[in-house]
CSV table of C-alpha atoms and ligand atoms in Angstrom, one decimal:
chain,number,residue,atom,x,y,z
A,1,UNK,CA,0.0,0.0,0.0
A,2,UNK,CA,1.3,3.4,-0.8
A,3,UNK,CA,1.4,6.3,1.6
A,4,UNK,CA,-1.2,8.1,-0.5
A,5,UNK,CA,-3.5,5.1,-0.1
A,6,UNK,CA,-2.9,4.8,3.6
A,7,UNK,CA,-3.7,8.5,4.1
A,8,UNK,CA,-6.9,8.1,2.0
A,9,UNK,CA,-8.0,5.0,3.8
A,10,UNK,CA,-7.7,6.8,7.2
A,11,UNK,CA,-9.9,9.7,5.9
A,12,UNK,CA,-12.4,7.3,4.3
A,13,UNK,CA,-12.7,5.3,7.4
A,14,UNK,CA,-13.6,8.3,9.5
A,15,UNK,CA,-15.9,9.6,6.7
A,16,UNK,CA,-17.8,6.3,7.1
A,17,UNK,CA,-18.1,7.2,10.8
A,18,UNK,CA,-19.8,10.5,9.8
A,19,UNK,CA,-16.7,12.7,10.2
A,20,UNK,CA,-16.4,15.8,8.2
A,21,UNK,CA,-13.1,15.7,6.3
A,22,UNK,CA,-11.3,19.1,6.7
A,23,UNK,CA,-8.3,20.6,5.1
A,24,UNK,CA,-5.0,20.8,7.0
A,25,UNK,CA,-4.6,24.1,8.7
A,26,UNK,CA,-1.4,26.0,7.6
A,27,UNK,CA,1.7,24.9,9.4
A,28,UNK,CA,2.1,28.6,10.3
A,29,UNK,CA,-0.6,29.4,12.8
A,30,UNK,CA,-1.3,33.0,11.5
A,31,UNK,CA,-2.9,35.0,14.3
A,32,UNK,CA,-2.0,32.6,17.1
A,33,UNK,CA,0.6,34.5,19.2
A,34,UNK,CA,1.1,31.6,21.7
A,35,UNK,CA,2.2,29.1,19.1
A,36,UNK,CA,5.1,29.3,16.7
A,37,UNK,CA,4.2,26.4,14.4
A,38,UNK,CA,1.2,24.2,14.2
A,39,UNK,CA,2.4,21.3,16.3
A,40,UNK,CA,-0.7,19.1,16.4
A,41,UNK,CA,-3.9,18.4,14.5
A,42,UNK,CA,-6.0,19.8,17.4
A,43,UNK,CA,-4.6,23.3,17.2
A,44,UNK,CA,-7.2,24.3,14.7
A,45,UNK,CA,-9.9,23.1,17.1
A,46,UNK,CA,-8.5,24.6,20.3
A,47,UNK,CA,-11.1,27.4,20.3
A,48,UNK,CA,-14.0,24.8,20.2
A,49,UNK,CA,-12.5,22.8,23.0
A,50,UNK,CA,-12.2,26.0,25.1
A,51,UNK,CA,-15.9,26.9,24.3
A,52,UNK,CA,-14.8,30.0,22.5
A,53,UNK,CA,-15.7,28.9,19.0
A,54,UNK,CA,-18.0,26.4,17.2
A,55,UNK,CA,-18.1,24.5,13.9
A,56,UNK,CA,-21.1,23.4,11.9
A,57,UNK,CA,-20.0,19.7,12.4
A,58,UNK,CA,-19.4,17.7,15.6
A,59,UNK,CA,-16.9,15.2,14.1
A,60,UNK,CA,-13.9,15.9,12.0
A,61,UNK,CA,-10.9,14.2,10.5
A,62,UNK,CA,-7.9,15.3,8.5
A,63,UNK,CA,-4.2,15.0,7.8
A,64,UNK,CA,-2.5,18.0,9.5
A,65,UNK,CA,1.0,19.4,8.6
A,66,UNK,CA,2.9,19.7,11.8
A,67,UNK,CA,6.3,21.1,12.8
A,68,UNK,CA,8.1,20.2,16.0
A,69,UNK,CA,11.3,22.1,16.3
A,70,UNK,CA,11.0,24.4,19.3
A,71,UNK,CA,8.8,24.8,22.3
A,72,UNK,CA,7.1,22.0,24.3
A,73,UNK,CA,7.2,19.4,21.5
A,74,UNK,CA,10.7,19.6,20.1
A,75,UNK,CA,12.4,16.6,18.4
A,76,UNK,CA,15.2,18.4,16.5
A,77,UNK,CA,18.2,16.6,18.0
A,78,UNK,CA,16.8,13.2,17.3
A,79,UNK,CA,15.9,13.9,13.7
A,80,UNK,CA,17.9,11.9,11.2
A,81,UNK,CA,20.0,10.3,13.8
A,82,UNK,CA,17.1,8.0,14.7
A,83,UNK,CA,14.6,6.7,12.2
A,84,UNK,CA,11.3,8.0,13.4
A,85,UNK,CA,11.5,11.7,14.6
A,86,UNK,CA,10.8,14.5,12.2
A,87,UNK,CA,10.8,18.3,12.3
A,88,UNK,CA,7.8,18.2,9.8
A,89,UNK,CA,5.3,15.4,9.7
A,90,UNK,CA,1.7,14.7,8.9
A,91,UNK,CA,-0.6,13.9,11.7
A,92,UNK,CA,-3.7,11.9,10.8
A,93,UNK,CA,-6.4,12.8,13.3
A,94,UNK,CA,-10.1,12.4,14.2
A,95,UNK,CA,-12.0,14.7,16.5
A,96,UNK,CA,-15.1,14.7,18.5
A,97,UNK,CA,-16.2,18.3,19.3
A,98,UNK,CA,-18.3,17.6,22.3
A,99,UNK,CA,-19.8,14.5,20.6
A,100,UNK,CA,-18.5,11.0,21.1
A,101,UNK,CA,-15.9,10.2,23.8
A,102,UNK,CA,-13.6,7.4,25.0
A,103,UNK,CA,-15.7,4.4,24.0
A,104,UNK,CA,-16.0,5.2,20.3
A,105,UNK,CA,-12.5,6.7,20.0
A,106,UNK,CA,-11.0,3.5,21.3
A,107,UNK,CA,-13.3,1.1,19.4
A,108,UNK,CA,-12.7,2.9,16.1
A,109,UNK,CA,-8.9,3.1,16.5
A,110,UNK,CA,-8.8,-0.6,17.2
A,111,UNK,CA,-11.1,-1.3,14.2
A,112,UNK,CA,-9.0,0.6,11.8
A,113,UNK,CA,-5.7,-0.9,12.9
A,114,UNK,CA,-6.8,-4.5,13.3
A,115,UNK,CA,-9.8,-5.0,11.0
A,116,UNK,CA,-9.0,-2.6,8.1
A,117,UNK,CA,-5.3,-2.6,8.2
A,118,UNK,CA,-5.0,-6.1,9.8
A,119,UNK,CA,-2.1,-5.3,12.1
A,120,UNK,CA,-1.1,-8.2,14.3
A,121,UNK,CA,-3.0,-7.7,17.6
A,122,UNK,CA,-0.2,-9.2,19.6
A,123,UNK,CA,2.1,-6.4,18.5
A,124,UNK,CA,-0.1,-3.6,19.8
A,125,UNK,CA,0.6,-2.3,23.3
A,126,UNK,CA,-1.8,0.3,24.9
A,127,UNK,CA,-0.7,2.8,27.5
A,128,UNK,CA,-3.3,4.6,29.6
A,129,UNK,CA,-3.1,7.3,32.2
A,130,UNK,CA,-2.4,5.8,35.6
A,131,UNK,CA,-5.8,6.7,37.1
A,132,UNK,CA,-7.9,6.2,34.0
A,133,UNK,CA,-9.9,3.1,34.9
A,134,UNK,CA,-12.5,3.9,32.4
A,135,UNK,CA,-10.1,3.8,29.4
A,136,UNK,CA,-8.5,0.6,30.9
A,137,UNK,CA,-11.9,-1.1,31.0
A,138,UNK,CA,-12.8,0.0,27.5
A,139,UNK,CA,-9.4,-1.3,26.1
A,140,UNK,CA,-9.8,-4.6,27.9
A,141,UNK,CA,-12.8,-5.3,25.7
A,142,UNK,CA,-10.4,-5.5,22.8
A,143,UNK,CA,-6.9,-6.3,24.1
A,144,UNK,CA,-5.6,-8.8,26.8
A,145,UNK,CA,-4.9,-7.0,30.0
A,146,UNK,CA,-1.1,-7.8,29.8
A,147,UNK,CA,-1.0,-5.6,26.7
A,148,UNK,CA,-2.3,-2.6,28.7
A,149,UNK,CA,0.2,-0.5,30.6
A,150,UNK,CA,-0.6,2.3,33.0
A,151,UNK,CA,1.8,5.3,32.9
A,152,UNK,CA,2.2,8.7,34.6
A,153,UNK,CA,1.5,12.2,33.4
A,154,UNK,CA,4.8,12.4,31.5
A,155,UNK,CA,3.7,9.9,28.9
A,156,UNK,CA,-0.1,9.9,29.3
A,157,UNK,CA,-1.3,13.4,30.0
A,158,UNK,CA,-1.2,15.4,26.8
A,159,UNK,CA,-1.0,19.2,26.7
A,160,UNK,CA,-0.8,21.4,23.7
A,161,UNK,CA,1.6,23.8,25.4
A,162,UNK,CA,2.1,25.7,28.7
A,163,UNK,CA,-1.6,26.7,28.5
A,164,UNK,CA,-4.6,25.4,26.7
A,165,UNK,CA,-6.8,22.3,26.3
A,166,UNK,CA,-5.4,19.0,27.7
A,167,UNK,CA,-6.4,15.7,29.2
A,168,UNK,CA,-5.3,12.1,29.9
A,169,UNK,CA,-4.4,10.1,26.8
A,170,UNK,CA,-4.0,6.6,25.7
A,171,UNK,CA,-1.3,5.7,23.2
A,172,UNK,CA,-1.0,2.7,20.9
A,173,UNK,CA,2.5,1.4,20.5
A,174,UNK,CA,3.6,-1.0,17.8
A,175,UNK,CA,6.1,-3.7,18.6
A,176,UNK,CA,8.3,-4.3,15.6
A,177,UNK,CA,10.8,-6.6,17.3
A,178,UNK,CA,11.4,-9.9,15.5
A,179,UNK,CA,10.2,-12.1,18.4
A,180,UNK,CA,7.4,-9.8,19.8
A,181,UNK,CA,9.5,-9.1,22.9
A,182,UNK,CA,8.9,-5.4,22.9
A,183,UNK,CA,6.7,-4.8,25.9
A,184,UNK,CA,9.5,-3.6,28.1
A,185,UNK,CA,10.6,-1.2,25.4
A,186,UNK,CA,7.3,0.8,25.3
A,187,UNK,CA,8.1,4.5,25.9
A,188,UNK,CA,11.9,3.7,26.0
A,189,UNK,CA,12.6,5.5,22.7
A,190,UNK,CA,13.5,2.3,21.1
A,191,UNK,CA,13.5,2.3,17.2
A,192,UNK,CA,11.6,-1.1,17.1
A,193,UNK,CA,8.8,-0.2,19.5
A,194,UNK,CA,7.2,3.1,18.5
A,195,UNK,CA,4.1,5.0,19.4
A,196,UNK,CA,1.8,5.1,16.4
A,197,UNK,CA,-1.4,6.7,17.7
A,198,UNK,CA,-2.3,9.0,20.6
A,199,UNK,CA,-5.9,9.2,21.7
A,200,UNK,CA,-6.4,12.3,23.9
A,201,UNK,CA,-9.4,12.7,26.1
A,202,UNK,CA,-9.7,16.4,26.2
A,203,UNK,CA,-11.5,17.5,29.4
A,204,UNK,CA,-9.4,20.3,31.0
A,205,UNK,CA,-7.8,23.6,30.3
A,206,UNK,CA,-4.3,24.4,31.7
A,207,UNK,CA,-4.4,28.0,32.8
A,208,UNK,CA,-1.4,30.4,33.0
A,209,UNK,CA,-1.1,30.0,36.8
A,210,UNK,CA,-0.6,26.2,36.2
A,211,UNK,CA,-4.0,25.1,37.5
A,212,UNK,CA,-6.4,22.9,35.6
A,213,UNK,CA,-10.1,23.8,35.1
A,214,UNK,CA,-12.7,21.5,33.8
A,215,UNK,CA,-14.0,22.2,30.3
A,216,UNK,CA,-17.7,22.5,29.8
A,217,UNK,CA,-17.8,19.6,27.4
A,218,UNK,CA,-15.5,16.6,26.8
A,219,UNK,CA,-13.8,16.1,23.4
A,220,UNK,CA,-11.7,13.6,21.5
A,221,UNK,CA,-8.4,14.6,19.9
A,222,UNK,CA,-6.4,11.8,18.2
A,223,UNK,CA,-3.1,12.0,16.3
A,224,UNK,CA,-1.4,9.3,14.3
A,225,UNK,CA,2.0,10.0,12.7
A,226,UNK,CA,1.5,9.2,9.0
A,227,UNK,CA,5.2,8.5,8.5
A,228,UNK,CA,5.1,6.0,11.3
A,229,UNK,CA,2.0,4.1,10.3
A,230,UNK,CA,3.2,4.0,6.7
A,231,UNK,CA,6.5,2.5,7.9
A,232,UNK,CA,4.5,-0.2,9.8
A,233,UNK,CA,2.2,-1.0,7.0
A,234,UNK,CA,5.0,-1.0,4.4
A,235,UNK,CA,6.9,-3.3,6.7
A,236,UNK,CA,10.0,-1.1,7.0
A,237,UNK,CA,12.3,-0.6,10.0
A,238,UNK,CA,12.8,3.1,9.3
A,239,UNK,CA,10.3,5.9,8.4
A,240,UNK,CA,13.0,7.0,5.9
A,241,UNK,CA,12.7,3.7,4.0
A,242,UNK,CA,9.1,4.4,3.1
A,243,UNK,CA,7.7,5.9,-0.1
A,244,UNK,CA,7.4,9.2,1.8
A,245,UNK,CA,11.1,9.8,2.1
A,246,UNK,CA,12.8,7.6,-0.4
A,247,UNK,CA,12.1,9.9,-3.4
A,248,UNK,CA,13.9,12.7,-1.5
A,249,UNK,CA,16.7,10.4,-0.4
A,250,UNK,CA,17.1,9.1,-4.0
A,251,UNK,CA,17.4,12.7,-5.3
A,252,UNK,CA,20.0,13.6,-2.6
A,253,UNK,CA,21.9,10.4,-3.5
A,254,UNK,CA,21.8,11.4,-7.2
A,255,UNK,CA,23.0,15.0,-6.5
A,256,UNK,CA,25.8,13.9,-4.2
A,257,UNK,CA,26.7,10.8,-6.2
A,258,UNK,CA,26.5,8.7,-3.0
A,259,UNK,CA,24.5,5.6,-2.2
A,260,UNK,CA,22.0,5.5,0.7
A,261,UNK,CA,22.7,2.6,3.0
A,262,UNK,CA,26.5,2.4,2.5
A,263,UNK,CA,27.9,4.7,5.2
A,264,UNK,CA,26.2,5.7,8.5
A,265,UNK,CA,27.4,9.3,8.5
A,266,UNK,CA,26.2,9.8,4.9
A,267,UNK,CA,22.9,8.1,5.7
A,268,UNK,CA,22.3,10.4,8.6
A,269,UNK,CA,23.1,13.4,6.4
A,270,UNK,CA,20.6,12.2,3.8
A,271,UNK,CA,17.9,11.6,6.3
A,272,UNK,CA,18.5,15.0,8.0
A,273,UNK,CA,18.3,16.8,4.6
A,274,UNK,CA,15.2,14.9,3.5
A,275,UNK,CA,13.5,15.8,6.8
A,276,UNK,CA,14.6,19.5,6.9
A,277,UNK,CA,13.6,20.4,3.3
A,278,UNK,CA,10.0,19.4,4.2
A,279,UNK,CA,9.9,21.7,7.2
A,280,UNK,CA,11.4,24.6,5.4
A,281,UNK,CA,9.5,24.3,2.1
A,282,UNK,CA,6.1,23.8,3.7
A,283,UNK,CA,6.6,26.7,6.2
A,284,UNK,CA,7.5,29.0,3.3
A,285,UNK,CA,4.6,27.7,1.2
A,286,UNK,CA,2.3,28.6,4.1
A,287,UNK,CA,3.6,32.2,4.2
A,288,UNK,CA,6.6,32.3,6.6
A,289,UNK,CA,10.0,33.6,5.6
A,290,UNK,CA,13.5,32.7,7.0
A,291,UNK,CA,14.6,35.7,9.1
A,292,UNK,CA,16.7,36.7,12.1
A,293,UNK,CA,14.0,36.4,14.7
A,294,UNK,CA,11.1,34.3,15.9
A,295,UNK,CA,9.7,31.6,13.7
A,296,UNK,CA,11.6,32.9,10.8
A,297,UNK,CA,14.8,32.2,12.7
A,298,UNK,CA,13.7,28.7,13.4
A,299,UNK,CA,13.2,28.1,9.7
A,300,UNK,CA,16.7,29.6,9.0
A,301,UNK,CA,18.3,27.4,11.7
A,302,UNK,CA,16.8,24.3,10.2
A,303,UNK,CA,17.8,25.2,6.7
A,304,UNK,CA,21.4,26.0,7.8
A,305,UNK,CA,21.5,22.8,9.7
A,306,UNK,CA,20.5,21.0,6.5
A,307,UNK,CA,23.2,22.8,4.5
A,308,UNK,CA,25.9,21.8,6.9
A,309,UNK,CA,24.8,18.1,6.4
A,310,UNK,CA,24.8,18.7,2.6
A,311,UNK,CA,28.3,19.9,2.9
A,312,UNK,CA,29.2,16.7,4.7
A,313,UNK,CA,28.0,14.9,1.5
A,314,UNK,CA,30.4,17.0,-0.6
A,315,UNK,CA,27.6,19.3,-1.7
A,316,UNK,CA,29.0,22.8,-1.5
A,317,UNK,CA,26.6,24.7,-3.8
A,318,UNK,CA,22.9,25.5,-3.1
A,319,UNK,CA,21.1,22.2,-3.3
A,320,UNK,CA,18.2,22.1,-0.9
A,321,UNK,CA,16.0,24.2,-3.2
A,322,UNK,CA,16.5,21.4,-5.8
A,323,UNK,CA,14.5,19.0,-3.7
A,324,UNK,CA,11.3,21.1,-3.6
A,325,UNK,CA,10.3,19.6,-7.0
A,326,UNK,CA,10.2,16.2,-5.3
A,327,UNK,CA,7.7,17.6,-2.8
A,328,UNK,CA,5.7,19.2,-5.5
A,329,UNK,CA,5.3,15.9,-7.2
A,330,UNK,CA,4.4,14.1,-4.0
A,331,UNK,CA,2.1,16.4,-2.3
A,332,UNK,CA,0.3,18.7,-4.8
A,333,UNK,CA,-2.9,16.8,-4.5
A,334,UNK,CA,-3.2,16.9,-0.7
A,335,UNK,CA,-1.4,20.1,0.0
A,336,UNK,CA,-1.9,22.2,-3.2
A,337,UNK,CA,0.0,25.2,-1.7
A,338,UNK,CA,3.3,23.5,-2.5
A,339,UNK,CA,2.5,23.6,-6.2
A,340,UNK,CA,1.0,27.1,-6.0
A,341,UNK,CA,4.0,28.5,-4.3
A,342,UNK,CA,6.6,26.3,-5.9
A,343,UNK,CA,8.5,29.1,-7.7
A,344,UNK,CA,8.7,31.4,-4.7
A,345,UNK,CA,9.6,28.6,-2.3
A,346,UNK,CA,12.6,27.6,-4.5
A,347,UNK,CA,13.7,31.2,-4.9
A,348,UNK,CA,13.6,31.9,-1.2
A,349,UNK,CA,15.5,28.7,-0.3
A,350,UNK,CA,18.1,29.2,-3.0
A,351,UNK,CA,18.7,32.8,-1.8
A,352,UNK,CA,19.1,31.7,1.8
A,353,UNK,CA,21.5,28.9,0.8
A,354,UNK,CA,23.6,31.3,-1.3
A,355,UNK,CA,23.9,33.8,1.5
A,356,UNK,CA,24.9,31.2,4.2
A,357,UNK,CA,27.3,29.4,1.9
A,358,UNK,CA,29.3,32.6,1.7
A,359,UNK,CA,30.3,32.2,5.3
A,360,UNK,CA,29.8,28.5,6.1
A,361,UNK,CA,33.2,27.3,4.9
A,362,UNK,CA,35.2,29.9,6.7
A,363,UNK,CA,33.1,29.6,9.9
A,364,UNK,CA,33.7,25.8,9.8
A,365,UNK,CA,37.4,26.4,9.5
A,366,UNK,CA,37.2,28.8,12.5
A,367,UNK,CA,35.4,26.3,14.6
A,368,UNK,CA,37.9,23.6,13.6
A,369,UNK,CA,40.7,25.9,14.9
A,370,UNK,CA,38.9,26.5,18.1
A,371,UNK,CA,38.4,22.8,18.7
A,372,UNK,CA,41.8,21.8,17.6
A,373,UNK,CA,43.5,24.3,19.8
A,374,UNK,CA,41.5,23.1,22.8
A,375,UNK,CA,42.5,19.5,22.0
A,376,UNK,CA,46.2,20.5,21.5
A,377,UNK,CA,46.1,22.2,24.9
A,378,UNK,CA,44.7,19.0,26.4
A,379,UNK,CA,41.7,21.0,27.5
A,380,UNK,CA,39.8,18.4,29.4
A,381,UNK,CA,36.6,20.5,29.8
A,382,UNK,CA,36.0,20.4,26.1
A,383,UNK,CA,33.8,23.5,26.1
A,384,UNK,CA,33.4,25.9,23.2
A,385,UNK,CA,33.3,29.3,25.0
A,386,UNK,CA,30.2,31.5,24.7
A,387,UNK,CA,32.4,34.2,23.1
A,388,UNK,CA,33.5,31.9,20.3
A,389,UNK,CA,30.0,30.6,19.8
A,390,UNK,CA,28.8,34.2,19.6
A,391,UNK,CA,31.5,35.1,17.1
A,392,UNK,CA,30.4,32.2,15.0
A,393,UNK,CA,26.8,33.4,15.2
A,394,UNK,CA,27.5,37.0,14.6
A,395,UNK,CA,30.1,36.9,11.9
A,396,UNK,CA,29.4,33.7,10.2
A,397,UNK,CA,25.7,33.1,10.7
A,398,UNK,CA,26.1,30.0,12.7
A,399,UNK,CA,22.9,29.3,14.8
A,400,UNK,CA,23.8,28.2,18.3
A,401,UNK,CA,22.4,24.7,17.7
A,402,UNK,CA,24.7,24.3,14.6
A,403,UNK,CA,27.8,25.1,16.7
A,404,UNK,CA,26.5,22.8,19.4
A,405,UNK,CA,25.9,20.0,16.9
A,406,UNK,CA,29.4,20.2,15.4
A,407,UNK,CA,30.9,20.5,18.9
A,408,UNK,CA,29.0,17.4,20.0
A,409,UNK,CA,30.4,15.4,17.1
A,410,UNK,CA,33.9,16.2,18.5
A,411,UNK,CA,32.9,15.7,22.2
A,412,UNK,CA,32.5,19.4,23.0
A,413,UNK,CA,29.7,21.3,24.6
A,414,UNK,CA,29.0,25.1,24.3
A,415,UNK,CA,28.9,27.6,27.1
A,416,UNK,CA,25.3,28.6,26.4
A,417,UNK,CA,24.9,30.9,29.4
A,418,UNK,CA,27.7,33.2,28.2
A,419,UNK,CA,26.4,33.0,24.6
A,420,UNK,CA,22.9,34.1,25.8
A,421,UNK,CA,24.4,36.9,27.8
A,422,UNK,CA,26.2,38.2,24.7
A,423,UNK,CA,23.1,37.8,22.6
A,424,UNK,CA,21.2,39.9,25.1
A,425,UNK,CA,23.8,42.6,25.2
A,426,UNK,CA,23.7,42.7,21.4
A,427,UNK,CA,19.9,43.0,21.4
A,428,UNK,CA,20.0,45.8,24.0
A,429,UNK,CA,22.6,47.6,22.0
A,430,UNK,CA,20.6,47.4,18.8
A,431,UNK,CA,17.4,48.5,20.6
A,432,UNK,CA,19.3,51.5,21.9
A,433,UNK,CA,20.7,52.2,18.4
A,434,UNK,CA,17.3,52.0,16.8
A,435,UNK,CA,16.2,55.1,18.7
A,436,UNK,CA,17.6,57.3,16.0
A,437,UNK,CA,16.3,60.3,14.2
A,438,UNK,CA,14.5,60.2,10.8
A,439,UNK,CA,17.5,61.4,8.9
A,440,UNK,CA,19.7,58.9,10.5
A,441,UNK,CA,17.1,56.2,9.8
A,442,UNK,CA,16.9,57.0,6.1
A,443,UNK,CA,20.6,56.6,5.7
A,444,UNK,CA,20.8,53.3,7.7
A,445,UNK,CA,20.4,49.8,6.6
A,446,UNK,CA,17.9,47.8,8.7
A,447,UNK,CA,17.6,44.1,9.2
A,448,UNK,CA,13.8,44.2,9.4
A,449,UNK,CA,12.1,41.3,11.1
A,450,UNK,CA,9.3,40.7,8.8
A,451,UNK,CA,6.8,38.0,8.0
A,452,UNK,CA,5.5,37.8,4.4
A,453,UNK,CA,1.8,37.6,4.4
A,454,UNK,CA,1.2,38.2,0.7
A,455,UNK,CA,0.1,34.6,0.1
A,456,UNK,CA,-2.9,35.0,2.3
A,457,UNK,CA,-3.8,38.7,2.2
A,458,UNK,CA,-3.5,41.6,-0.1
A,459,UNK,CA,-3.6,44.1,2.8
A,460,UNK,CA,-1.9,43.7,6.1
A,461,UNK,CA,-1.3,45.5,9.3
A,462,UNK,CA,2.1,47.1,9.7
A,463,UNK,CA,4.0,49.1,12.1
A,464,UNK,CA,5.5,52.5,11.2
A,465,UNK,CA,9.0,52.3,12.5
A,466,UNK,CA,10.1,55.8,11.5
A,467,UNK,CA,7.9,58.8,10.6
B,501,LIG,N1,-2.8,16.1,20.3
B,501,LIG,C1,-2.3,14.8,20.4
B,501,LIG,C2,-0.8,14.7,19.9
B,501,LIG,O1,-0.4,15.6,19.3
B,501,LIG,C3,-3.1,13.8,19.7
B,501,LIG,O2,-3.5,14.4,18.5
B,501,LIG,O3,-0.2,13.7,20.2
């Protein structure tokens, strides 16, 4: 079964259960100041859960573009090193907006996985929140008790962020070990035993003071990583071996004249790039721009990280923009914005690549000198000083996590406290410097922190910086 078919079967299944199939919200949550990127399918329904909005349907399903790079749900360090974390992924989800609750959510999840997709029932482990007897009893109608595991809040109480809708959850884990011995590996971050579906029983609101208040109605919010279920159904041991990532990896292999599967370091680089281009391209297609601040800087960091891995493959010219065509071929039917914005997405990525590649090489040399010097001096602390990290940031455009990543590969850590101090000083300085007169302003060059909104609107609110 192809990934396209799997996605469609999920949507068809929930359509047959009277769900409205809705479009993915943009991965950039325009208008939501609390959230940098859409990080879960439920984001677009948060207002309904909180009683502040309504829809003309009570059940919905979709595939949602999600980004998890910063904030509460942040998987960046794992990406590409392991085989199942991504900065950008699709979350298949079904929602009850004050309609059905645990019984149906559990029964339908089980029906889809075991009747429609015929997954081996012995390979499915269920986790439930430690005090959720109701969920436990409902699951016990389908699964032997020894496949149900009670866990604490860390794993089984889902929250969207520091504030917002939340509730106990129940996860379905797939045991991919050869001899079905994976029970003890549930929630252990093991590549063979992975969470595939999370059913959240939304019933509370986390408030800013940390307290929980009951919501007026109870809701269901489920999320299944498309890349993970495709991996299971395509019988692969890595998400990257599926038909979602292989077209990208094949293109990277072709461009770098390397073969995937021959060398671990090259494989990681190919996986990282194939992941990162999806995050960057879909974010730009949804109206964000790489920049020096906020979410724009997250996009820039991810792109620069990707470029460093491309360089490891011997690719020293702009290359990531060349992968966007693969995404256009794969996703135009389900996410038409990638086709609509294709030209501009390529142009923006290529421009970013060109500008960073001007300083990448020399910054890497500089970092190499810093590390080599410390090693020659038998520096046992193995710390890249905050001053050096700041210089790499300021003069060569190295995001802190890029310096940290390269340092880690050589056994070094970064003095982040000092780095952050220097960053703050610089921000204070530029804030003070921006209090200039009109004539000074008109002669200066400014690095405006902007967000391009032209894909969605022809008129936009703006701030007059100088008058
Ligand atoms: N909101 C839950 C999650 O992101 C389920 O959709 O895991």
